[in-house]
C-alpha positions as a Python dict, from the first residue, in 0.01 Angstrom:
ca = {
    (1, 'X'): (0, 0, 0),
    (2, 'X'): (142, 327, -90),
    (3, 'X'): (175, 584, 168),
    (4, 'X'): (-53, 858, 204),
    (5, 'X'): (-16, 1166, -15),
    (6, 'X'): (137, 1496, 162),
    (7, 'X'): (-166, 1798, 184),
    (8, 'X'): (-112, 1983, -133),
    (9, 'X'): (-261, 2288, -224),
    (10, 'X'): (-145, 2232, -639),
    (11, 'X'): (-545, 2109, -655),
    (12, 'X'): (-682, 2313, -515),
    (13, 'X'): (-987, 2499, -591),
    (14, 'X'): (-958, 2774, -481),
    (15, 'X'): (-912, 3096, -732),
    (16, 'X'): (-646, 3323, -662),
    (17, 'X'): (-666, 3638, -908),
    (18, 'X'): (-428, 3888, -906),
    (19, 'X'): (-436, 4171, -691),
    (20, 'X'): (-572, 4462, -848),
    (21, 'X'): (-504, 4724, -562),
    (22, 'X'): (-92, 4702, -659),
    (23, 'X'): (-47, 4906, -921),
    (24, 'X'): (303, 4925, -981),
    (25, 'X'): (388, 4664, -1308),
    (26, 'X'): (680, 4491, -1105),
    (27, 'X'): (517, 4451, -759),
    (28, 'X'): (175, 4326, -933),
    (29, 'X'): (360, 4009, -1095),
    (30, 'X'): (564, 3938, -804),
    (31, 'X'): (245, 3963, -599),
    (32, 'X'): (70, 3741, -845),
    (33, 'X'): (354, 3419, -827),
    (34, 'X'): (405, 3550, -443),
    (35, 'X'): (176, 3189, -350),
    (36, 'X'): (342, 2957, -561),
    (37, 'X'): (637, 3092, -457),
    (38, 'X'): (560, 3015, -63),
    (39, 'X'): (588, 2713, 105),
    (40, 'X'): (211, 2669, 118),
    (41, 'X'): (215, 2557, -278),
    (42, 'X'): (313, 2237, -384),
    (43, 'X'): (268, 2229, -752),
    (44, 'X'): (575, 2091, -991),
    (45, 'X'): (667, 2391, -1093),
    (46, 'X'): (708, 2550, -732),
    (47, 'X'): (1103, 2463, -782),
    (48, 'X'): (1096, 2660, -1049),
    (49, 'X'): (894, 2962, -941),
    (50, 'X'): (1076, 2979, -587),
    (51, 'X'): (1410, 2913, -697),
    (52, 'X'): (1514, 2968, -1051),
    (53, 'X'): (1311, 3245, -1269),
    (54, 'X'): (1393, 3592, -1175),
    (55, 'X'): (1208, 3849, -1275),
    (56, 'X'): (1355, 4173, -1414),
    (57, 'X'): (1091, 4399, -1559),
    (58, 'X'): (708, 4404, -1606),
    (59, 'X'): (533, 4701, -1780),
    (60, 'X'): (187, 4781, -1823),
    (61, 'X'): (178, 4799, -2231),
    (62, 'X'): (171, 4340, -2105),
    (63, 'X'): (583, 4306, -2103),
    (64, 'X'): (748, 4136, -1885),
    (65, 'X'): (1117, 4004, -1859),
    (66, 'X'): (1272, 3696, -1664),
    (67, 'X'): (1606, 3601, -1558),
    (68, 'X'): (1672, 3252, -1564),
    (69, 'X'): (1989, 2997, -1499),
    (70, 'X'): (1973, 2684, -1664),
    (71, 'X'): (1971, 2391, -1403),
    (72, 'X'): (2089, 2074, -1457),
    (73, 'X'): (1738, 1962, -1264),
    (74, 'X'): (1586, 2090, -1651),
    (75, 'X'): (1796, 1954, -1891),
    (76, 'X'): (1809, 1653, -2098),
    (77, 'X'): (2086, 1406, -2134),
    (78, 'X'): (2252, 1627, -2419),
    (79, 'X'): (2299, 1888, -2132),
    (80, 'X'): (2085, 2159, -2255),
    (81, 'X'): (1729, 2292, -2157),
    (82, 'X'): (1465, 2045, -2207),
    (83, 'X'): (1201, 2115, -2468),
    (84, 'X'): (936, 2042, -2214),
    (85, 'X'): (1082, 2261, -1932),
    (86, 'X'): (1121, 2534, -2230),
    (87, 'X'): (768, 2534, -2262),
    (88, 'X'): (638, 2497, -1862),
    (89, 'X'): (915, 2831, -1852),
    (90, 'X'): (644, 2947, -2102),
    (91, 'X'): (394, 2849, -1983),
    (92, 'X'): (403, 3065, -1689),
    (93, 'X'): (602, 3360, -1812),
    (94, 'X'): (356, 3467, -2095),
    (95, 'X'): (108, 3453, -1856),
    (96, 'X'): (262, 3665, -1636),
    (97, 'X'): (273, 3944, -1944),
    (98, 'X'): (-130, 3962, -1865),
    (99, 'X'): (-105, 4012, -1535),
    (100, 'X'): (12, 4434, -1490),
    (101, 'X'): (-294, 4465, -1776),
    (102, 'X'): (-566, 4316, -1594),
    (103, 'X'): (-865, 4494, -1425),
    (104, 'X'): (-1179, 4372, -1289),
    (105, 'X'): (-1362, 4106, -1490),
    (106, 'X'): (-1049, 4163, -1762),
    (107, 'X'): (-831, 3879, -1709),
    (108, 'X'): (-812, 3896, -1339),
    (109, 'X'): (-730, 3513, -1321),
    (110, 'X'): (-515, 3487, -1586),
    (111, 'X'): (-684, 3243, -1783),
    (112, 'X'): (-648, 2902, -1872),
    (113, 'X'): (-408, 2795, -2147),
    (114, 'X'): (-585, 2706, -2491),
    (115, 'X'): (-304, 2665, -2740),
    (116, 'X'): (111, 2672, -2670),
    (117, 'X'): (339, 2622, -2912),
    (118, 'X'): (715, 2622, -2882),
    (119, 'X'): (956, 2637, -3163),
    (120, 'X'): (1309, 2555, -3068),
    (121, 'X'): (1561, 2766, -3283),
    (122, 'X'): (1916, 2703, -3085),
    (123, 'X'): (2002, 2527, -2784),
    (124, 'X'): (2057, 2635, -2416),
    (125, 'X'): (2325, 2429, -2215),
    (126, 'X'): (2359, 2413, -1871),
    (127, 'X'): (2502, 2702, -1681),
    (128, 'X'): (2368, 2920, -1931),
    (129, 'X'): (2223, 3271, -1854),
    (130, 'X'): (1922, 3314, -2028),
    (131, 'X'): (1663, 3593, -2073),
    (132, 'X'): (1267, 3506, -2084),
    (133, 'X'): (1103, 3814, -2291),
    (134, 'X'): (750, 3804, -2307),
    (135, 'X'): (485, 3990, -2418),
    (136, 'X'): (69, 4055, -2484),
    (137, 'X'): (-7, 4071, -2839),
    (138, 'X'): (-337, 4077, -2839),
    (139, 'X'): (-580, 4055, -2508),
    (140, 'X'): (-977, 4043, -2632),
    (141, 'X'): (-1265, 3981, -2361),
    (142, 'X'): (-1236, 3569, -2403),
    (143, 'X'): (-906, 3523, -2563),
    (144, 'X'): (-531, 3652, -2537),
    (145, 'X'): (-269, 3633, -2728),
    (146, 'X'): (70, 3597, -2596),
    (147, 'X'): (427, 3555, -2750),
    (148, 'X'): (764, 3476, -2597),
    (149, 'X'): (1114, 3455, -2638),
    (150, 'X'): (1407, 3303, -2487),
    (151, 'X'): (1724, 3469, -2545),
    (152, 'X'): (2085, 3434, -2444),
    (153, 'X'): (2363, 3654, -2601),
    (154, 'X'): (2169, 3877, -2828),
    (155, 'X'): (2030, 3565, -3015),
    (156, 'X'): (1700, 3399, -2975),
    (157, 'X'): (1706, 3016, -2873),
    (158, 'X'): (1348, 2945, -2859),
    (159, 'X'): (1005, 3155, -2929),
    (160, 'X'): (632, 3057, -2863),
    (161, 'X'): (309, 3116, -2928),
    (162, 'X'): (38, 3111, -2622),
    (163, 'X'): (-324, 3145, -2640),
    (164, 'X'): (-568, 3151, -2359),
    (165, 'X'): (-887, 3173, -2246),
    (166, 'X'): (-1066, 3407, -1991),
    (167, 'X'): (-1224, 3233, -1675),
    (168, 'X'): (-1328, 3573, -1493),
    (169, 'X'): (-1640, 3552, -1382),
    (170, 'X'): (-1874, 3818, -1503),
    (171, 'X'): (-1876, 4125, -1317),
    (172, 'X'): (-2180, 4188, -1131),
    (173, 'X'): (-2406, 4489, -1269),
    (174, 'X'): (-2386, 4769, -1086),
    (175, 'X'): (-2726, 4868, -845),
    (176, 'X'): (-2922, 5129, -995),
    (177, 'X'): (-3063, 5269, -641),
}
């Protein structure tokens, strides 16, 4: 029998939004991956929130920019960043490009992913310093488009293509008395 699981909170059901009262680009997205960060989140990719991606700079034109040193813990045997990690890296930094343009009922949860692809241009060994640029291309009501790039010594390694889709809740109407 195997032994029970640990609590996680990766599950759970709870929605955490992002919290519109920061204003400031920066502070908003560190507020936003401030929980998965913390020791009460569990998820897989807590390693690599908490420990490995930096960020640099967030604006509120839906840029933002993410340090990041290849670990051996995300590489594949040819020593270089694992297509899969690539995209999880992705994953969560285009989504993080939404988060300094959200308001109320506009992308306050950040969405669920829809669509990511990843095309893998160069290599990026172990050790290496890379930078994660991404950005908002488009943001409708439903659906966002988001782009990214990772970069390491003025060349791009790897770009992708993220689309997602709104799960705000509609806003409540505002009383008329």
């Amino acid at each position: 029998m195997a032994p029970p699981r640990a609590k996680t909170t990766a599950g759970s059901k709870e929605l955490r939004g992002v919290d519109l009262t920061v204003t400031d680009p920066i502070e908003r997205v560190n507020q936003f991956l401030a929980f998965a960060r913390s020791g009460e989140y569990d998820g897989f990719d807590h390693d690599l929130l908490a420990t490995h991606l930096h960020l640099k700079d967030a604006s509120t034109k839906g840029t933002v920019t993410f340090h990041f040193k290849v670990p051996a813990a995300y590489c594949n045997r040819m020593g270089n960043l694992h297509g899969g990690a690539a995209a999880l890296i992705f994953d969560i930094c285009t989504t993080c490009a939404l988060v300094p343009i959200s308001k109320p009922g506009y992308w306050q949860f950040a969405g669920v992913s829809a669509g990511l692809s990843v095309t893998y241009l160069r290599p990026a060994p172990l050790g290496n310093e890379v930078e994660v640029f991404c950005e908002v291309v488009n943001a409708g009501k439903r659906l966002a488009t988001l782009r990214g790039e990772i970069r390491a010594n003025g060349k791009v390694l790897m770009i992708a293509e993220h689309m997602k889709a709104s799960i705000d809740p509609p806003l409540e109407p505002e009383s008329k008395l």
